[in-house]
mmCIF file of C-alpha atoms and ligand atoms in Angstrom:
data_model
loop_
_atom_site.group_PDB
_atom_site.id
_atom_site.type_symbol
_atom_site.label_atom_id
_atom_site.label_comp_id
_atom_site.label_asym_id
_atom_site.label_seq_id
_atom_site.Cartn_x
_atom_site.Cartn_y
_atom_site.Cartn_z
ATOM 1 C CA MET X 1 0.000 0.000 0.000
ATOM 2 C CA ALA X 2 1.045 3.608 -0.470
ATOM 3 C CA ARG X 3 2.199 5.312 2.684
ATOM 4 C CA THR X 4 -0.587 7.385 4.225
ATOM 5 C CA GLU X 5 -0.502 10.042 6.917
ATOM 6 C CA PRO X 6 -2.585 9.692 10.067
ATOM 7 C CA VAL X 7 -5.818 11.697 9.995
ATOM 8 C CA GLN X 8 -6.834 13.127 13.366
ATOM 9 C CA LEU X 9 -10.447 12.471 14.375
ATOM 10 C CA SER X 10 -10.352 13.656 17.998
ATOM 11 C CA GLU X 11 -7.756 14.788 20.505
ATOM 12 C CA ARG X 12 -6.234 11.302 20.691
ATOM 13 C CA VAL X 13 -7.853 9.217 17.932
ATOM 14 C CA TYR X 14 -6.274 8.954 14.479
ATOM 15 C CA TYR X 15 -6.933 6.729 11.509
ATOM 16 C CA LEU X 16 -4.803 5.724 8.545
ATOM 17 C CA PRO X 17 -6.876 5.752 5.365
ATOM 18 C CA GLY X 18 -6.236 2.834 3.050
ATOM 19 C CA GLY X 19 -7.817 -0.125 1.323
ATOM 20 C CA VAL X 20 -8.323 -1.149 4.941
ATOM 21 C CA ASN X 21 -8.620 1.654 7.488
ATOM 22 C CA CYS X 22 -6.481 1.181 10.601
ATOM 23 C CA ALA X 23 -6.559 3.374 13.707
ATOM 24 C CA LEU X 24 -4.258 4.618 16.426
ATOM 25 C CA VAL X 25 -5.369 5.877 19.818
ATOM 26 C CA VAL X 26 -2.729 7.845 21.681
ATOM 27 C CA GLY X 27 -2.661 6.918 25.345
ATOM 28 C CA GLU X 28 -0.531 7.715 28.360
ATOM 29 C CA GLY X 29 3.214 7.333 28.805
ATOM 30 C CA GLY X 30 4.039 7.733 25.114
ATOM 31 C CA ARG X 31 2.099 4.618 24.176
ATOM 32 C CA ALA X 32 -0.715 4.028 21.701
ATOM 33 C CA VAL X 33 -3.292 1.362 20.948
ATOM 34 C CA VAL X 34 -3.485 0.090 17.360
ATOM 35 C CA VAL X 35 -6.964 -0.894 16.195
ATOM 36 C CA ASP X 36 -6.640 -3.364 13.311
ATOM 37 C CA SER X 37 -3.264 -3.803 11.633
ATOM 38 C CA GLY X 38 -4.301 -4.070 7.972
ATOM 39 C CA GLN X 39 -3.482 -6.564 5.278
ATOM 40 C CA ASP X 40 0.232 -7.222 5.635
ATOM 41 C CA LYS X 41 3.644 -5.949 6.670
ATOM 42 C CA ASP X 42 3.259 -2.826 4.520
ATOM 43 C CA TYR X 43 0.291 -1.827 6.662
ATOM 44 C CA GLY X 44 2.300 -2.708 9.763
ATOM 45 C CA ARG X 45 5.165 -0.499 8.569
ATOM 46 C CA ASN X 46 2.735 2.322 7.854
ATOM 47 C CA LEU X 47 1.392 2.057 11.405
ATOM 48 C CA ARG X 48 4.920 2.042 12.853
ATOM 49 C CA ARG X 49 5.779 5.213 10.884
ATOM 50 C CA ALA X 50 2.553 6.874 12.023
ATOM 51 C CA CYS X 51 3.461 6.053 15.635
ATOM 52 C CA GLU X 52 6.913 7.560 15.100
ATOM 53 C CA ALA X 53 5.385 10.719 13.615
ATOM 54 C CA LEU X 54 3.126 11.039 16.676
ATOM 55 C CA GLY X 55 5.997 10.275 19.079
ATOM 56 C CA VAL X 56 4.420 7.142 20.520
ATOM 57 C CA VAL X 57 5.147 3.423 20.690
ATOM 58 C CA PRO X 58 2.393 0.840 20.163
ATOM 59 C CA GLY X 59 1.520 -0.910 23.420
ATOM 60 C CA ALA X 60 -1.418 -3.027 22.250
ATOM 61 C CA ILE X 61 -3.217 -4.139 19.100
ATOM 62 C CA ILE X 62 -6.948 -4.696 19.222
ATOM 63 C CA ASN X 63 -8.175 -6.774 16.264
ATOM 64 C CA THR X 64 -11.866 -6.229 15.595
ATOM 65 C CA HIS X 65 -12.280 -9.522 13.746
ATOM 66 C CA ALA X 66 -10.273 -12.267 12.056
ATOM 67 C CA HIS X 67 -10.502 -11.438 8.354
ATOM 68 C CA ALA X 68 -6.946 -11.470 7.014
ATOM 69 C CA ASP X 69 -7.065 -7.830 5.884
ATOM 70 C CA HIS X 70 -7.610 -6.666 9.480
ATOM 71 C CA PHE X 71 -4.866 -8.549 11.319
ATOM 72 C CA GLY X 72 -2.221 -9.220 8.638
ATOM 73 C CA GLY X 73 0.032 -6.447 9.989
ATOM 74 C CA ASN X 74 0.207 -8.009 13.479
ATOM 75 C CA ALA X 75 3.214 -10.229 12.732
ATOM 76 C CA TYR X 76 5.328 -7.308 11.461
ATOM 77 C CA LEU X 77 4.428 -5.113 14.437
ATOM 78 C CA LEU X 78 5.167 -7.969 16.871
ATOM 79 C CA ARG X 79 8.622 -8.398 15.317
ATOM 80 C CA GLN X 80 9.265 -4.664 15.826
ATOM 81 C CA PHE X 81 7.662 -4.459 19.278
ATOM 82 C CA PRO X 82 7.832 -7.903 20.917
ATOM 83 C CA ASP X 83 6.100 -6.700 24.103
ATOM 84 C CA LEU X 84 2.895 -5.801 22.236
ATOM 85 C CA GLU X 85 -0.267 -7.271 23.699
ATOM 86 C CA VAL X 86 -2.761 -8.533 21.102
ATOM 87 C CA LEU X 87 -6.472 -8.488 21.983
ATOM 88 C CA ALA X 88 -9.322 -9.962 19.929
ATOM 89 C CA PRO X 89 -12.786 -11.439 20.375
ATOM 90 C CA PRO X 90 -13.059 -15.177 21.125
ATOM 91 C CA PHE X 91 -13.631 -17.401 18.061
ATOM 92 C CA GLU X 92 -11.962 -14.717 15.904
ATOM 93 C CA ALA X 93 -8.875 -15.197 18.101
ATOM 94 C CA SER X 94 -8.711 -18.842 17.046
ATOM 95 C CA ILE X 95 -8.452 -17.801 13.394
ATOM 96 C CA ILE X 96 -5.862 -15.081 14.118
ATOM 97 C CA ARG X 97 -3.729 -17.763 15.779
ATOM 98 C CA ALA X 98 -4.316 -20.255 12.932
ATOM 99 C CA PRO X 99 -5.077 -18.150 9.812
ATOM 100 C CA TYR X 100 -5.262 -21.223 7.565
ATOM 101 C CA LEU X 101 -8.773 -21.611 9.026
ATOM 102 C CA GLU X 102 -10.017 -18.742 6.818
ATOM 103 C CA PRO X 103 -9.278 -20.418 3.438
ATOM 104 C CA VAL X 104 -10.368 -23.724 4.984
ATOM 105 C CA TYR X 105 -13.843 -22.452 5.922
ATOM 106 C CA LEU X 106 -14.173 -20.699 2.565
ATOM 107 C CA PHE X 107 -13.530 -24.063 0.910
ATOM 108 C CA HIS X 108 -16.205 -25.956 2.893
ATOM 109 C CA GLY X 109 -13.737 -27.176 5.531
ATOM 110 C CA ALA X 110 -11.530 -28.995 3.040
ATOM 111 C CA ARG X 111 -7.911 -28.385 2.048
ATOM 112 C CA PRO X 112 -8.347 -25.110 0.119
ATOM 113 C CA ILE X 113 -7.343 -24.533 -3.485
ATOM 114 C CA ALA X 114 -4.169 -22.431 -3.816
ATOM 115 C CA GLU X 115 -6.041 -19.287 -4.905
ATOM 116 C CA LEU X 116 -7.603 -19.061 -1.440
ATOM 117 C CA THR X 117 -4.291 -19.036 0.412
ATOM 118 C CA SER X 118 -2.911 -15.683 -0.819
ATOM 119 C CA LYS X 119 -2.275 -13.012 1.835
ATOM 120 C CA TRP X 120 -5.645 -11.487 0.935
ATOM 121 C CA LEU X 121 -7.357 -14.447 2.632
ATOM 122 C CA GLN X 122 -4.596 -15.989 4.750
ATOM 123 C CA ALA X 123 -2.539 -13.630 6.892
ATOM 124 C CA GLU X 124 0.610 -14.426 8.847
ATOM 125 C CA PRO X 125 -0.297 -16.017 12.191
ATOM 126 C CA SER X 126 -0.280 -13.912 15.336
ATOM 127 C CA PRO X 127 -0.696 -14.696 18.996
ATOM 128 C CA VAL X 128 -3.754 -13.357 20.786
ATOM 129 C CA HIS X 129 -2.893 -12.731 24.420
ATOM 130 C CA THR X 130 -6.271 -11.546 25.664
ATOM 131 C CA GLU X 131 -9.774 -12.377 24.448
ATOM 132 C CA ILE X 132 -12.323 -9.577 24.813
ATOM 133 C CA GLY X 133 -16.099 -9.250 24.514
ATOM 134 C CA ALA X 134 -18.656 -6.499 24.968
ATOM 135 C CA GLY X 135 -17.971 -4.224 27.900
ATOM 136 C CA SER X 136 -15.287 -1.806 28.925
ATOM 137 C CA ILE X 137 -11.508 -2.219 28.775
ATOM 138 C CA GLU X 138 -8.574 0.053 29.423
ATOM 139 C CA ARG X 139 -5.234 -0.161 27.645
ATOM 140 C CA CYS X 140 -2.359 2.360 27.621
ATOM 141 C CA GLY X 141 -4.511 4.612 29.789
ATOM 142 C CA VAL X 142 -7.346 4.714 27.258
ATOM 143 C CA ARG X 143 -10.807 3.432 28.116
ATOM 144 C CA PHE X 144 -12.642 1.691 25.280
ATOM 145 C CA GLU X 145 -16.268 0.672 25.187
ATOM 146 C CA VAL X 146 -16.393 -2.620 23.307
ATOM 147 C CA LEU X 147 -19.592 -3.110 21.290
ATOM 148 C CA ASP X 148 -20.719 -6.505 20.041
ATOM 149 C CA THR X 149 -21.389 -5.935 16.337
ATOM 150 C CA SER X 150 -21.266 -9.581 15.237
ATOM 151 C CA GLY X 151 -22.584 -10.381 11.783
ATOM 152 C CA HIS X 152 -20.094 -9.349 9.106
ATOM 153 C CA ALA X 153 -17.745 -11.684 10.978
ATOM 154 C CA HIS X 154 -19.086 -14.178 13.503
ATOM 155 C CA ARG X 155 -17.766 -12.246 16.514
ATOM 156 C CA GLN X 156 -17.077 -8.810 15.010
ATOM 157 C CA LEU X 157 -16.652 -5.998 17.517
ATOM 158 C CA ALA X 158 -16.492 -2.198 17.350
ATOM 159 C CA LEU X 159 -14.698 0.163 19.715
ATOM 160 C CA LYS X 160 -16.046 3.417 21.065
ATOM 161 C CA VAL X 161 -13.463 5.848 22.375
ATOM 162 C CA ASP X 162 -14.351 9.458 23.217
ATOM 163 C CA ASP X 163 -16.901 10.461 20.568
ATOM 164 C CA VAL X 164 -15.450 8.209 17.846
ATOM 165 C CA LEU X 165 -16.572 4.725 16.812
ATOM 166 C CA LEU X 166 -13.852 2.539 15.329
ATOM 167 C CA ALA X 167 -16.396 0.355 13.629
ATOM 168 C CA ALA X 168 -14.237 -1.757 11.297
ATOM 169 C CA ASP X 169 -16.588 -3.899 9.192
ATOM 170 C CA SER X 170 -19.640 -3.327 11.426
ATOM 171 C CA PHE X 171 -20.821 -1.153 8.536
ATOM 172 C CA PHE X 172 -19.502 -0.208 5.100
ATOM 173 C CA GLY X 173 -18.813 3.198 3.586
ATOM 174 C CA ASP X 174 -20.944 4.445 0.686
ATOM 175 C CA ALA X 175 -18.390 3.740 -2.039
ATOM 176 C CA VAL X 176 -18.074 0.130 -0.839
ATOM 177 C CA LEU X 177 -21.841 -0.405 -0.917
ATOM 178 C CA ASP X 178 -21.965 1.062 -4.425
ATOM 179 C CA ARG X 179 -19.272 -1.351 -5.569
ATOM 180 C CA TYR X 180 -20.324 -4.499 -3.679
ATOM 181 C CA THR X 181 -24.057 -5.015 -3.917
ATOM 182 C CA LEU X 182 -23.589 -8.359 -2.137
ATOM 183 C CA PRO X 183 -21.629 -7.106 0.899
ATOM 184 C CA PHE X 184 -19.773 -9.825 2.780
ATOM 185 C CA GLY X 185 -21.584 -11.223 5.806
ATOM 186 C CA GLN X 186 -21.395 -14.407 7.855
ATOM 187 C CA ASP X 187 -24.522 -14.017 10.049
ATOM 188 C CA ILE X 188 -27.135 -11.820 8.397
ATOM 189 C CA GLY X 189 -29.577 -11.527 11.319
ATOM 190 C CA ASN X 190 -26.761 -10.347 13.571
ATOM 191 C CA GLN X 191 -25.406 -8.079 10.826
ATOM 192 C CA LEU X 192 -28.750 -6.238 10.666
ATOM 193 C CA ALA X 193 -28.738 -5.914 14.466
ATOM 194 C CA ALA X 194 -25.174 -4.558 14.309
ATOM 195 C CA PHE X 195 -26.279 -1.710 12.028
ATOM 196 C CA GLU X 196 -28.726 -0.693 14.778
ATOM 197 C CA THR X 197 -25.899 -0.836 17.339
ATOM 198 C CA VAL X 198 -23.828 1.450 15.114
ATOM 199 C CA ARG X 199 -26.784 3.782 14.580
ATOM 200 C CA ALA X 200 -27.449 3.993 18.330
ATOM 201 C CA SER X 201 -23.791 4.408 19.354
ATOM 202 C CA GLY X 202 -24.215 8.155 19.850
ATOM 203 C CA VAL X 203 -20.807 9.073 18.441
ATOM 204 C CA ARG X 204 -19.847 12.138 16.411
ATOM 205 C CA VAL X 205 -17.974 10.170 13.771
ATOM 206 C CA ALA X 206 -17.607 6.491 12.879
ATOM 207 C CA VAL X 207 -14.788 4.954 10.847
ATOM 208 C CA PRO X 208 -15.687 1.888 8.773
ATOM 209 C CA GLY X 209 -13.041 -0.663 7.861
ATOM 210 C CA HIS X 210 -13.493 0.224 4.202
ATOM 211 C CA GLY X 211 -14.573 3.633 2.923
ATOM 212 C CA ASP X 212 -14.755 7.133 4.360
ATOM 213 C CA PRO X 213 -15.702 8.031 7.956
ATOM 214 C CA SER X 214 -19.340 8.935 8.494
ATOM 215 C CA GLU X 215 -20.736 11.769 10.595
ATOM 216 C CA ASP X 216 -24.302 10.806 9.667
ATOM 217 C CA LEU X 217 -24.858 7.396 11.192
ATOM 218 C CA GLU X 218 -28.592 7.538 10.685
ATOM 219 C CA ARG X 219 -28.003 7.655 6.951
ATOM 220 C CA SER X 220 -25.018 5.283 6.877
ATOM 221 C CA ALA X 221 -26.754 2.613 8.968
ATOM 222 C CA GLY X 222 -29.864 3.023 6.825
ATOM 223 C CA ALA X 223 -27.869 2.562 3.621
ATOM 224 C CA ASN X 224 -26.315 -0.627 5.011
ATOM 225 C CA VAL X 225 -29.702 -1.995 6.107
ATOM 226 C CA SER X 226 -31.097 -1.257 2.630
ATOM 227 C CA ALA X 227 -28.156 -3.002 0.938
ATOM 228 C CA VAL X 228 -28.535 -6.118 3.076
ATOM 229 C CA GLN X 229 -32.307 -6.200 2.614
ATOM 230 C CA ALA X 230 -31.869 -5.874 -1.166
ATOM 231 C CA ALA X 231 -29.351 -8.712 -1.128
ATOM 232 C CA ALA X 232 -31.702 -10.845 1.006
ATOM 233 C CA ASP X 233 -34.545 -10.236 -1.463
ATOM 234 C CA ALA X 234 -32.258 -11.123 -4.384
ATOM 235 C CA VAL X 235 -31.153 -14.382 -2.740
ATOM 236 C CA ALA X 236 -34.748 -15.270 -1.818
ATOM 237 C CA GLY X 237 -35.819 -14.572 -5.397
ATOM 238 C CA ALA X 238 -32.965 -16.751 -6.646
ATOM 239 C CA CYS X 239 -34.316 -19.817 -4.815
ATOM 240 C CA THR X 240 -36.169 -21.458 -7.704
ATOM 241 C CA GLY X 241 -35.303 -25.081 -7.004
ATOM 242 C CA GLY X 242 -31.603 -25.034 -7.862
ATOM 243 C CA GLY X 243 -28.590 -25.758 -5.692
ATOM 244 C CA SER X 244 -26.547 -23.221 -3.734
ATOM 245 C CA GLU X 245 -24.374 -22.479 -6.761
ATOM 246 C CA ASP X 246 -27.459 -21.832 -8.886
ATOM 247 C CA VAL X 247 -28.737 -19.482 -6.190
ATOM 248 C CA LEU X 248 -25.362 -17.703 -6.227
ATOM 249 C CA ALA X 249 -25.441 -17.315 -10.012
ATOM 250 C CA ASN X 250 -29.076 -16.092 -10.054
ATOM 251 C CA ALA X 251 -28.543 -13.674 -7.148
ATOM 252 C CA CYS X 252 -25.386 -12.266 -8.732
ATOM 253 C CA GLN X 253 -27.277 -11.666 -11.942
ATOM 254 C CA ALA X 254 -30.056 -9.857 -10.064
ATOM 255 C CA LEU X 255 -27.531 -7.737 -8.127
ATOM 256 C CA ALA X 256 -25.249 -7.086 -11.144
ATOM 257 C CA VAL X 257 -22.316 -8.763 -9.370
ATOM 258 C CA ASP X 258 -19.642 -9.920 -11.786
ATOM 259 C CA ILE X 259 -17.428 -12.681 -10.358
ATOM 260 C CA THR X 260 -14.168 -13.013 -12.226
ATOM 261 C CA ASP X 261 -11.819 -14.795 -9.826
ATOM 262 C CA LEU X 262 -11.888 -17.830 -7.567
ATOM 263 C CA PRO X 263 -11.358 -15.995 -4.254
ATOM 264 C CA ARG X 264 -14.300 -13.680 -4.893
ATOM 265 C CA TYR X 265 -16.404 -16.646 -6.044
ATOM 266 C CA HIS X 266 -15.855 -18.369 -2.694
ATOM 267 C CA LEU X 267 -16.402 -15.199 -0.665
ATOM 268 C CA ASN X 268 -19.710 -14.645 -2.473
ATOM 269 C CA LEU X 269 -20.701 -18.286 -2.007
ATOM 270 C CA CYS X 270 -20.021 -17.927 1.728
ATOM 271 C CA THR X 271 -22.175 -14.781 1.841
ATOM 272 C CA VAL X 272 -24.999 -16.432 -0.128
ATOM 273 C CA SER X 273 -24.848 -19.367 2.307
ATOM 274 C CA ALA X 274 -25.242 -16.880 5.194
ATOM 275 C CA TYR X 275 -28.322 -15.429 3.468
ATOM 276 C CA LEU X 276 -29.790 -18.895 2.863
ATOM 277 C CA SER X 277 -29.362 -19.753 6.541
ATOM 278 C CA TYR X 278 -30.966 -16.443 7.560
ATOM 279 C CA LEU X 279 -33.854 -16.751 5.089
ATOM 280 C CA ARG X 280 -34.539 -20.339 6.143
ATOM 281 C CA ASP X 281 -34.731 -19.232 9.809
ATOM 282 C CA GLN X 282 -37.159 -16.529 8.647
ATOM 283 C CA GLY X 283 -39.314 -19.125 6.915
ATOM 284 C CA ARG X 284 -38.785 -17.444 3.543
ATOM 285 C CA VAL X 285 -36.964 -20.333 1.843
ATOM 286 C CA ARG X 286 -36.803 -24.083 2.323
ATOM 287 C CA ALA X 287 -34.274 -26.737 1.444
ATOM 288 C CA SER X 288 -34.899 -30.178 -0.037
ATOM 289 C CA LEU X 289 -32.709 -33.067 -1.066
ATOM 290 C CA ASP X 290 -33.255 -34.701 -4.416
ATOM 291 C CA ALA X 291 -31.037 -37.592 -5.500
ATOM 292 C CA GLY X 292 -28.046 -36.239 -3.605
ATOM 293 C CA ARG X 293 -28.682 -32.657 -4.695
ATOM 294 C CA LEU X 294 -29.547 -29.840 -2.277
ATOM 295 C CA ARG X 295 -32.269 -27.652 -3.732
ATOM 296 C CA TRP X 296 -33.469 -24.257 -2.476
ATOM 297 C CA HIS X 297 -37.087 -23.201 -2.933
ATOM 298 C CA ALA X 298 -39.229 -20.203 -2.046
ATOM 299 C CA ALA X 299 -41.278 -21.178 1.012
HETATM 300 ZN ZN1 ZN U 1 -14.003 -8.166 7.359
#
């Protein structure tokens, strides 16, 4: 990634704009908390330089969830600062420690094809020293309110500090929603609830993991709800008796999603599976088995 300068959001909260937004919260004693470390060592280096520019040393990394693009910089930062404490939600922590699990789950639990093991989907492993859930924590003299925003990832969290929400993938920025009409999600019911948590967080500004910060959470949360509801309707409409891959193809056609590579195919199949699970719980679709073939129907 190109080097980016930290953008100040409040007296002590900064974020580094990029393909993945990372954040730095300046604490006491010349130390700072890193929130998400980005895709790889380039992101890690960028965070180290930002710390140097601000005259601080990272004391802790909080990973909001275990998608490779949010914790891939951990390993670099740990090599530079071996005393760093890494914090992450349970379940996600297991994947951060064993990142091969991400391509494995994207390939139905089997040994994944090589295309799924690039650094985009499989980061360098990192220890997680402390597992955290909803509540309040203090690191480097900074108090964080930890919000459970599970849904995009199974145990996604967001961090409220001062009047800023470091939301990571709890919601997406406008440009991301415009580009990805089938936004990635692993638990759609929880994802919809998470948008309400973001909306009700009462902050002045919220930074998504991808896209620009929002100062209008009413509108941003609403846009995310609309996108997920549109995707749910498209997947429901795509259930005309075919298998999961037929549903994926039909839904992508309805949503104008063009899949041109194997990683994106598997990410979209995972998301469609999350929608099928959600819609089945809602009683909107049903599954049947026919001569060894799973078929999805409108209920
Ligand atoms: Zn993510």
